[in-house]
Coordinates of C-alpha atoms and ligand atoms in Angstrom, one line a residue:
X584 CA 113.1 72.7 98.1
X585 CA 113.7 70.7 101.0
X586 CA 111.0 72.2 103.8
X587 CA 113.5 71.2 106.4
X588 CA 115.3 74.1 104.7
X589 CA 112.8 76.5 105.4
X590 CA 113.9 79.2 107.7
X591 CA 110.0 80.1 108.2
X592 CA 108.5 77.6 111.0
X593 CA 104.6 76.9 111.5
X594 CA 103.0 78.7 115.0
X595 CA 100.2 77.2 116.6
X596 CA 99.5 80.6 118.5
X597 CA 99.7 84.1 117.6
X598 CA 99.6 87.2 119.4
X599 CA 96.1 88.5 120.9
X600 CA 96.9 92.0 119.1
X601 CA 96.3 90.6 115.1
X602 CA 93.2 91.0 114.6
X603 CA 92.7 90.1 111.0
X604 CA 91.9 86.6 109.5
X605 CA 94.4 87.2 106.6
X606 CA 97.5 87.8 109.4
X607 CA 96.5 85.5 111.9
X608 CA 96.5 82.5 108.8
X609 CA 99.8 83.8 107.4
X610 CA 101.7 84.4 110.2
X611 CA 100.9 80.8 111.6
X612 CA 101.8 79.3 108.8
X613 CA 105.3 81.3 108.6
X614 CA 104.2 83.5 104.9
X615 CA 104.6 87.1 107.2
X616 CA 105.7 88.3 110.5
X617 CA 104.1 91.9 111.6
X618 CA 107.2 94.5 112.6
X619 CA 104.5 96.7 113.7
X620 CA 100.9 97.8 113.2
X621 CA 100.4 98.1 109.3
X622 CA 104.0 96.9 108.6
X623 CA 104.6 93.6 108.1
X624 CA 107.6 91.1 106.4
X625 CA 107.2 88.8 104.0
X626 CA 108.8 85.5 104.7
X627 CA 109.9 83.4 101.9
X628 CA 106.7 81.7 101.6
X629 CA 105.1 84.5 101.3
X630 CA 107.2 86.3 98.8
X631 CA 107.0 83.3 96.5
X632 CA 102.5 83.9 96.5
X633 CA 103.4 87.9 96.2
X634 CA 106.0 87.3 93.4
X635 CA 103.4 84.8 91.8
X636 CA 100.5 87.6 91.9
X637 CA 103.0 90.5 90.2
X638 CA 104.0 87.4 87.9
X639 CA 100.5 87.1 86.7
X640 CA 99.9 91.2 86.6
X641 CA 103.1 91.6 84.8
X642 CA 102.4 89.2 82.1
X643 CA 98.8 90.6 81.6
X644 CA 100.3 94.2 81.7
X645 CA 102.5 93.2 79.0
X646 CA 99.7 92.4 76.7
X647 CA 98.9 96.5 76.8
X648 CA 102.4 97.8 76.1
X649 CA 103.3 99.2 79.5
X650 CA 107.0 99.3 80.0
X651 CA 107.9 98.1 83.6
X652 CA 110.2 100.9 85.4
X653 CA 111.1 102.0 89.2
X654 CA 110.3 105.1 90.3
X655 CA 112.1 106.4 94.0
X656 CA 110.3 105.8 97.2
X657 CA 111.8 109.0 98.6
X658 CA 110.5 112.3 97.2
X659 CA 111.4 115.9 97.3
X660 CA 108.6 118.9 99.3
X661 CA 108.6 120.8 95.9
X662 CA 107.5 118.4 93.7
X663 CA 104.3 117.5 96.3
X664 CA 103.9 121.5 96.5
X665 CA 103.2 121.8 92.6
X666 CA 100.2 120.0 93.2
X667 CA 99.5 121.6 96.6
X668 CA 99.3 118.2 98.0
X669 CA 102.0 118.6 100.2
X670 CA 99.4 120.0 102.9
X671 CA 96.4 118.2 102.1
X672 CA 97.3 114.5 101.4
X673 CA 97.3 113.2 105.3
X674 CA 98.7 109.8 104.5
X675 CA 101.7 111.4 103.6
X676 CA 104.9 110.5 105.6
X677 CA 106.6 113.2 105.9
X678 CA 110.3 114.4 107.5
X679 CA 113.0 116.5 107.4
X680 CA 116.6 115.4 106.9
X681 CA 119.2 115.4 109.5
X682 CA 121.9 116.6 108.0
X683 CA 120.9 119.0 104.9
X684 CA 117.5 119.7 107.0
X685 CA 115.5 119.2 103.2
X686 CA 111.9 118.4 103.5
X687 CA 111.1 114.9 101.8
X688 CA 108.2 112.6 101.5
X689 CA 107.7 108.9 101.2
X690 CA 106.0 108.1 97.9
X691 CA 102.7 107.1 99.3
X692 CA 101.9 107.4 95.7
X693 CA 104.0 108.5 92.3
X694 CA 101.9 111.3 90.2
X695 CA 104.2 113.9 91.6
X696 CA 107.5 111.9 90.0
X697 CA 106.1 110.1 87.4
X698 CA 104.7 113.8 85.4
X699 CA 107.6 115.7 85.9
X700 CA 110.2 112.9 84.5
X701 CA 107.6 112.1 81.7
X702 CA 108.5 115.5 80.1
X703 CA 112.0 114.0 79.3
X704 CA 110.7 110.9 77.3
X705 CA 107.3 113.2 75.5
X706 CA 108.0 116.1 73.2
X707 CA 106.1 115.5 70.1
X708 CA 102.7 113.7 69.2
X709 CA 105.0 110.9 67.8
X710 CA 106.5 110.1 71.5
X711 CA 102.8 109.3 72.4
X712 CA 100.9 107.3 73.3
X713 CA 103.0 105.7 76.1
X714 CA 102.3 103.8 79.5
X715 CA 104.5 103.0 82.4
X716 CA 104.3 101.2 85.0
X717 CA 106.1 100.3 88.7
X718 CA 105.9 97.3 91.8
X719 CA 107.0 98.9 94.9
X720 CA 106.4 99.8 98.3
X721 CA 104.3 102.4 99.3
X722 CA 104.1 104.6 102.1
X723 CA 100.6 105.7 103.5
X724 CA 100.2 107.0 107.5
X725 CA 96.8 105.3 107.6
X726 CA 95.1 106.1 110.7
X727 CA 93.9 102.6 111.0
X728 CA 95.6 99.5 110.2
X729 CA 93.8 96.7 111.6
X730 CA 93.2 94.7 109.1
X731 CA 96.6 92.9 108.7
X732 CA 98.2 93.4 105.0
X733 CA 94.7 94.3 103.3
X734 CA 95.3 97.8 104.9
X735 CA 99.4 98.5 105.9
X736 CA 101.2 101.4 106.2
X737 CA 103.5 100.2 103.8
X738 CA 102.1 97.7 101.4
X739 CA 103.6 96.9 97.7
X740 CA 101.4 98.7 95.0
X741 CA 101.2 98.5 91.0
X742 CA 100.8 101.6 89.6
X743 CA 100.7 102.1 86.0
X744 CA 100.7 105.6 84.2
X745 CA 99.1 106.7 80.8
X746 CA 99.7 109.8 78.7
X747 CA 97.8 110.5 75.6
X748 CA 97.3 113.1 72.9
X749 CA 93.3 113.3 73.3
X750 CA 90.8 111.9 75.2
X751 CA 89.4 109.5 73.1
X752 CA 93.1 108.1 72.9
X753 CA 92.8 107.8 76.7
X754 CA 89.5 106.7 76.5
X755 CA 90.6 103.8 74.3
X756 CA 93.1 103.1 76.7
X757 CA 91.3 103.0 79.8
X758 CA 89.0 100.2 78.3
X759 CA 92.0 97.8 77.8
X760 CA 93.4 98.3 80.7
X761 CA 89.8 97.5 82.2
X762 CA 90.5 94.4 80.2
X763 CA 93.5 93.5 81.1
X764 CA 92.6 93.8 84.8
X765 CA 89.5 91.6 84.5
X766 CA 92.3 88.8 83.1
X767 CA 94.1 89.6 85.9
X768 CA 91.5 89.2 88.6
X769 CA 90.1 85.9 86.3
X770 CA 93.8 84.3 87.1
X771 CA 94.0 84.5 90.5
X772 CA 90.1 83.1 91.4
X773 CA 88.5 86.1 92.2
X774 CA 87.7 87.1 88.4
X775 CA 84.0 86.3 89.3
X776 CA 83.4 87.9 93.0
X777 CA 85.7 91.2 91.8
X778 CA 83.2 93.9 89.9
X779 CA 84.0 97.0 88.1
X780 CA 82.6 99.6 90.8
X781 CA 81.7 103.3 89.5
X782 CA 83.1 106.0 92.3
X783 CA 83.8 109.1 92.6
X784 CA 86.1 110.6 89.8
X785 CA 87.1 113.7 91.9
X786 CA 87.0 117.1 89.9
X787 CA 88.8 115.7 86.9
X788 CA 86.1 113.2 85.5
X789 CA 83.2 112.0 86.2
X790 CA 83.5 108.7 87.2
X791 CA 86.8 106.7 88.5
X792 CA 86.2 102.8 88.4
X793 CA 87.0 100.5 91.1
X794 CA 87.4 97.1 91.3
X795 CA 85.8 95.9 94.5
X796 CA 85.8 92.2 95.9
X797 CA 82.9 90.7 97.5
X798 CA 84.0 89.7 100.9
X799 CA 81.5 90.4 104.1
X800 CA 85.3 91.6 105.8
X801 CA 85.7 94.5 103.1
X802 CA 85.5 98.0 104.5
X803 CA 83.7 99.5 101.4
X804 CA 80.1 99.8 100.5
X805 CA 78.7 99.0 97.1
X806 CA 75.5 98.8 95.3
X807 CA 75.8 95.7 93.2
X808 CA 73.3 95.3 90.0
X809 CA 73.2 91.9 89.4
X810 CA 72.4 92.0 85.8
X811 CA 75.2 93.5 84.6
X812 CA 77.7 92.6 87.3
X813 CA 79.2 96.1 87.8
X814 CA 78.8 98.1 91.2
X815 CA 78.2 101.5 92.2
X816 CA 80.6 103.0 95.5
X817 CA 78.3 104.1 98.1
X818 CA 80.3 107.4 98.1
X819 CA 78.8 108.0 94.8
X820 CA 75.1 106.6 95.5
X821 CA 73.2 109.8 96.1
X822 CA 74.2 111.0 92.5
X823 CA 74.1 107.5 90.9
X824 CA 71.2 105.8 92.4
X825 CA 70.5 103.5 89.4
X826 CA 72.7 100.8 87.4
X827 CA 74.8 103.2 85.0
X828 CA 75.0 100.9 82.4
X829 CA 71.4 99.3 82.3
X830 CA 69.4 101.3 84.6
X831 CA 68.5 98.5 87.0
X832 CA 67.2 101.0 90.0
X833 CA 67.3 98.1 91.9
X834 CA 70.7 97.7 93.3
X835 CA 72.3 95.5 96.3
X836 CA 74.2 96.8 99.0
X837 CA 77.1 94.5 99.6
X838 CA 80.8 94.7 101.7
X839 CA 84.0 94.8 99.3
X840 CA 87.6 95.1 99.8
X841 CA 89.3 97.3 96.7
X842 CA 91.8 95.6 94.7
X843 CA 91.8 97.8 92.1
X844 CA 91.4 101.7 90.9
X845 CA 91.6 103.3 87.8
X846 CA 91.1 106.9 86.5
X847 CA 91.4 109.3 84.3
X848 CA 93.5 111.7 85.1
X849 CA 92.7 113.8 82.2
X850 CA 95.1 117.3 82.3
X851 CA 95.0 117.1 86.2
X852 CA 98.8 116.9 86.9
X853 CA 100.1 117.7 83.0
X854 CA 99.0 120.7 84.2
X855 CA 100.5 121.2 87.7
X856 CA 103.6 120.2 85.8
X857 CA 103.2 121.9 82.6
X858 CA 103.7 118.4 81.0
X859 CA 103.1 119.5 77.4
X860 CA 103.9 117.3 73.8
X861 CA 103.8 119.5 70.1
X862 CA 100.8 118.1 68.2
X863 CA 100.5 118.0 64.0
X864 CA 99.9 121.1 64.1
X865 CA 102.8 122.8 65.8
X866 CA 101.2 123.8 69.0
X867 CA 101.8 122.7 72.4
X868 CA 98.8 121.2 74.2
X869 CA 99.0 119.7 77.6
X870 CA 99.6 115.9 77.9
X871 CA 96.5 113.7 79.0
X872 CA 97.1 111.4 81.3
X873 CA 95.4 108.3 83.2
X874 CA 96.6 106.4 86.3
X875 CA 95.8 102.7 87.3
X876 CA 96.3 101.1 90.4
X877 CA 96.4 97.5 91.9
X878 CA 97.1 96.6 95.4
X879 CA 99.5 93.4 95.0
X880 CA 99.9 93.0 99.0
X881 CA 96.3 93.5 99.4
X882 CA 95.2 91.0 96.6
X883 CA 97.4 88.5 98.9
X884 CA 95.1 89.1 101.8
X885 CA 92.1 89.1 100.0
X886 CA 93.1 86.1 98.0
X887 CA 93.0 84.8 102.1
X888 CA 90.0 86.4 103.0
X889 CA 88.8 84.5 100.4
X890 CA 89.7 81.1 100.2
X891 CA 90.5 80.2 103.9
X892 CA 88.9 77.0 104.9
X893 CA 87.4 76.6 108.1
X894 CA 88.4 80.2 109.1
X895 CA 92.2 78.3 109.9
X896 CA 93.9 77.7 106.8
X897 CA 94.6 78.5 103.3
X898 CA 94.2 76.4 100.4
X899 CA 96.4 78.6 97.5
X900 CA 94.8 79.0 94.0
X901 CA 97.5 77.1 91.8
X902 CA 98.1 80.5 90.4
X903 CA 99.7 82.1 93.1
X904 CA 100.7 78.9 95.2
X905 CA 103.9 78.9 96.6
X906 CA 105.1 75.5 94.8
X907 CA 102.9 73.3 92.9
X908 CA 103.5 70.3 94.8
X909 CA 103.8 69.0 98.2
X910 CA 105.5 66.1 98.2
X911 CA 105.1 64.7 101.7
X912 CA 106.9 61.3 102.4
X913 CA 106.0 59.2 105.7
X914 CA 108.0 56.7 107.3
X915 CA 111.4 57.8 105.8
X916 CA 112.9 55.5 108.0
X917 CA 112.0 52.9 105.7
X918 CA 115.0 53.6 102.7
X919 CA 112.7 52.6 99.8
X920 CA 110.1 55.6 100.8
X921 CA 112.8 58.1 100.7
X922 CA 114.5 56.3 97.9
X923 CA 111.0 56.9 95.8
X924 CA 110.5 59.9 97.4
X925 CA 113.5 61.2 96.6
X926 CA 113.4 60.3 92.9
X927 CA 110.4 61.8 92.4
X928 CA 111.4 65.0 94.0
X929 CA 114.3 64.8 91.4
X930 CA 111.9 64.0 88.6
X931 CA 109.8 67.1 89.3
X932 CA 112.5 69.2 89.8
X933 CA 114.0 68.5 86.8
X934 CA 110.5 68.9 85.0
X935 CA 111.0 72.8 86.3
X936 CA 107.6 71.7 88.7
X937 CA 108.4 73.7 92.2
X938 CA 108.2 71.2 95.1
X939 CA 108.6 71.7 98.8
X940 CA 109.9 68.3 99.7
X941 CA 108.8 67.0 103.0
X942 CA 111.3 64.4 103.5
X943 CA 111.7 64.9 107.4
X944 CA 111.7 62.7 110.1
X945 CA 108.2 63.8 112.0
X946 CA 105.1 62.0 112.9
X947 CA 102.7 61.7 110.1
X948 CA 100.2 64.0 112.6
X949 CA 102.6 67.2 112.5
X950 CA 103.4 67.0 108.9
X951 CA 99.6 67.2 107.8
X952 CA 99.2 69.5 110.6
X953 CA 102.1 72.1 108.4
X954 CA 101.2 71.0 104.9
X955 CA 97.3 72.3 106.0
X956 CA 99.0 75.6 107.2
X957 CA 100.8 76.4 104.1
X958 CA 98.0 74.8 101.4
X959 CA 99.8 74.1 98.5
X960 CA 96.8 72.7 96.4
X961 CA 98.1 69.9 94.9
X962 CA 99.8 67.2 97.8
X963 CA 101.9 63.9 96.9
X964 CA 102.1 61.4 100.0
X965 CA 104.1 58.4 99.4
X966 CA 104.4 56.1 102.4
X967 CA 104.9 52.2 102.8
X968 CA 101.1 51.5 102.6
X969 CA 101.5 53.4 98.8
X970 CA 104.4 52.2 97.9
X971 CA 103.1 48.8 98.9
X972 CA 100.6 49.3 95.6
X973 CA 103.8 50.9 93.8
X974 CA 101.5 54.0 94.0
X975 CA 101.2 57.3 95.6
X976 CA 98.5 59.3 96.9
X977 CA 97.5 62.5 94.8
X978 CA 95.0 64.8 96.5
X979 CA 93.8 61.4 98.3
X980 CA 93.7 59.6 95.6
X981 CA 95.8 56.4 94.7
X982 CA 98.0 56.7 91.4
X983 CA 100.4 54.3 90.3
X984 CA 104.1 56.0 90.7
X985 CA 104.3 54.9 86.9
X986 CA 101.6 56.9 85.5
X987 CA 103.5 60.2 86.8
X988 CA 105.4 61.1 84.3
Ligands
ATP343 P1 91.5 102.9 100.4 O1 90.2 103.6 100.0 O2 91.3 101.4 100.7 O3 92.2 103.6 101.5 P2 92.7 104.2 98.2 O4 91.5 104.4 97.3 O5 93.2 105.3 99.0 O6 92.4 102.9 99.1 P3 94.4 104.0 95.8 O7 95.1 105.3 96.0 O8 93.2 103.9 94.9 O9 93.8 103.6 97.3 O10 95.4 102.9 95.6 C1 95.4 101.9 94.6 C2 95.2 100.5 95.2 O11 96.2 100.3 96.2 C3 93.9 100.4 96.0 O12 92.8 100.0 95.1 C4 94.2 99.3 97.0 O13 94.0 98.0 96.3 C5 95.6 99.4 97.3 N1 95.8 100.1 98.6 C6 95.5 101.4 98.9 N2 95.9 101.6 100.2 C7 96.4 100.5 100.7 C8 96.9 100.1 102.0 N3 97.0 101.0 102.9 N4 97.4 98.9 102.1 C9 97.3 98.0 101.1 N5 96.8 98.3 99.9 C10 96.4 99.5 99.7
MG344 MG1 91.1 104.0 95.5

């Protein structure tokens, strides 16, 4: 696209009250506006790198035969009092309605839904196993949110659902899923800083497993063993003071931000919802069931955390970058720049390559100063000093406009 188009504009200054690295870079360079503490728009910048990120989860979630549904944001009291969490969960939002005065709650997450409806898609063994899996907002009254969109009050979550006839079945799951998140993680250039964490399982299992990226900004504590590359939660370190998978009693205590959590849910909510499936044998066990969790805004911010240079600006892993290319053309007043320029805009587009198109009539100073701001990785300047060599500039370096083909 044309970035004179753009309805999102670059900001040299920021509010005092955004705290957070990730914010302050996106909202200067026009990916995100903050609506209020916690709550935040994305701008169509920054849709484009959070549509890239589900992109890249959705293809790898694909690979492990989870169907892609949407579940409602807006949920009934009853179905929160089955599992008594109506009371207990304090992130929950919740209000009363107007006009019928009916208690509801925001989905802060979707156990309470997803277990009830699964009852009309699971009767026998045959219907199983099955996973499912939503993208959407969630809703959770965090008492803090200072930490721009790695911690909002209403961030965009995938949450993925599995429901099994045994527990080895689930087990069986639960490592491809494992897999299919270290993919995910790999794709977006974090695959090598992000470590399966052990924490607490609550009363249903033993473990849960986290995934848990290194940053010195994370708000979680983790024991790292180096051999193996896993990670123990600090929650859990008084029971699990050595590596769990080599024994390594010598663990490092590192900050991490948590991009990930899986568990196994086991009969926890089958049961709450009397989710039940008739086995070979004619009886009527309860479903097992595991649930798997990714935070797609908060991967954005910790992609940020992450790769900022200079603590002012990103640089976008290709993966997730808004467009490919930034094709920046200088001195369009001369016709035969933005003749070129033009063409290989075309060229590209016509290639399916995404471009944003700087074709506007600014000094050379203020369109660096933008293109640094949004960091697509891969920039194109063609100007009368290139074009003199019939060549552009790639990355900085000189390439004849023939060899781009
Ligand atoms: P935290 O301990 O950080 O509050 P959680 O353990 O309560 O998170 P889960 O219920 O495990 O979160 O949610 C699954 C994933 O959703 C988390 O691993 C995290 O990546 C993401 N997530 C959770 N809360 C938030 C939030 N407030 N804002 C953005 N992402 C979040
Ligand atoms: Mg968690």
């Amino acid at each position: 696209m044309y970035q004179a188009d753009l309805i999102s504009k670059t900001r040299k200054h920021i509010s005092q009250s955004e705290e957070s690295l990730n914010a302050q870079i996106l909202i200067k360079a026009g990916f995100i506006e903050q609506v209020m503490a916690g709550v935040y728009a994305y701008l169509p910048l920054g849709y484009k790198v959070l549509k890239n990120i589900e992109t890249i989860v959705r293809e790898e979630l694909s690979t492990i035969s989870a169907q892609e549904l949407l579940l409602p944001a807006l949920h009934p009291k009853s179905m929160w009092e089955k599992t008594d969490r109506w009371e207990t969960l304090d992130v929950l939002y919740r209000f009363t309605s107007h006009y019928t005065k009916t208690e509801l709650a925001l989905g802060s997450t979707h156990e309470e839904i997803i277990t009830p409806l699964a009852q009309t898609f699971i009767q026998s063994y045959q219907d199983l196993p099955l996973a499912v899996y939503q993208i959407q907002t969630k809703f959770r009254d965090e008492k803090r949110a200072k930490s721009g969109i790695l911690r909002g009050r209403e961030f965009i979550m995938k949450d993925l659902y599995s429901f099994h006839s045994n527990s080895e079945d689930l087990d069986t799951y639960y490592d491809t899923v494992i897999q299919a998140y270290t993919r995910i993680y790999q794709r977006l250039g974090i695959g090598d800083i992000t470590l399966k964490t052990y924490a607490s399982g609550g009363s249903f299992s033993k473990y849960s497993h986290e995934f848990q990226t290194l940053s010195d900004i994370g708000e979680d504590t983790i024991f790292v063993c180096e051999s193996c590359n896993i990670a123990v939660n600090q929650e859990i370190i008084e029971e699990q003071s050595i590596c769990p998978e080599c024994g390594n009693p010598h663990l490092i205590e590192k900050k991490s931000i948590e991009v990930g959590n899986i568990f196994k849910l086991q009969t926890k909510y089958s049961e709450a919802f009397d989710l039940r499936f008739t086995n070979e044998q004619g009886e009527n066990p309860l479903v097992i069931m595991g649930c798997y969790g990714i935070g797609i805004s908060r991967l954005m911010g910790t992609l940020v955390e992450i790769f900022a240079h200079d603590n002012s600006h990103m640089i976008w892993p290709k993966a997730v970058s808004p467009f490919n290319i930034h094709l920046i053309a200088l001195n369009t007043d001369n016709s035969d720049v933005s003749q070129q320029a033009e063409k290989l805009y075309q060229k590209f587009k016509s290639q399916n390559i995404s471009v944003l198109f700087d074709n506007r009539n600014e000094r050379p100073g203020v369109k660096f100063a933008e293109a640094d701001l949004i960091g697509i990785p891969q920039r194109i300047i063609i100007s009368t000093k290139s074009l003199a060599q019939n060549a552009v500039e790639i990355n900085g370096v000189i390439t004849p406009l023939d060899s781009i083909k």
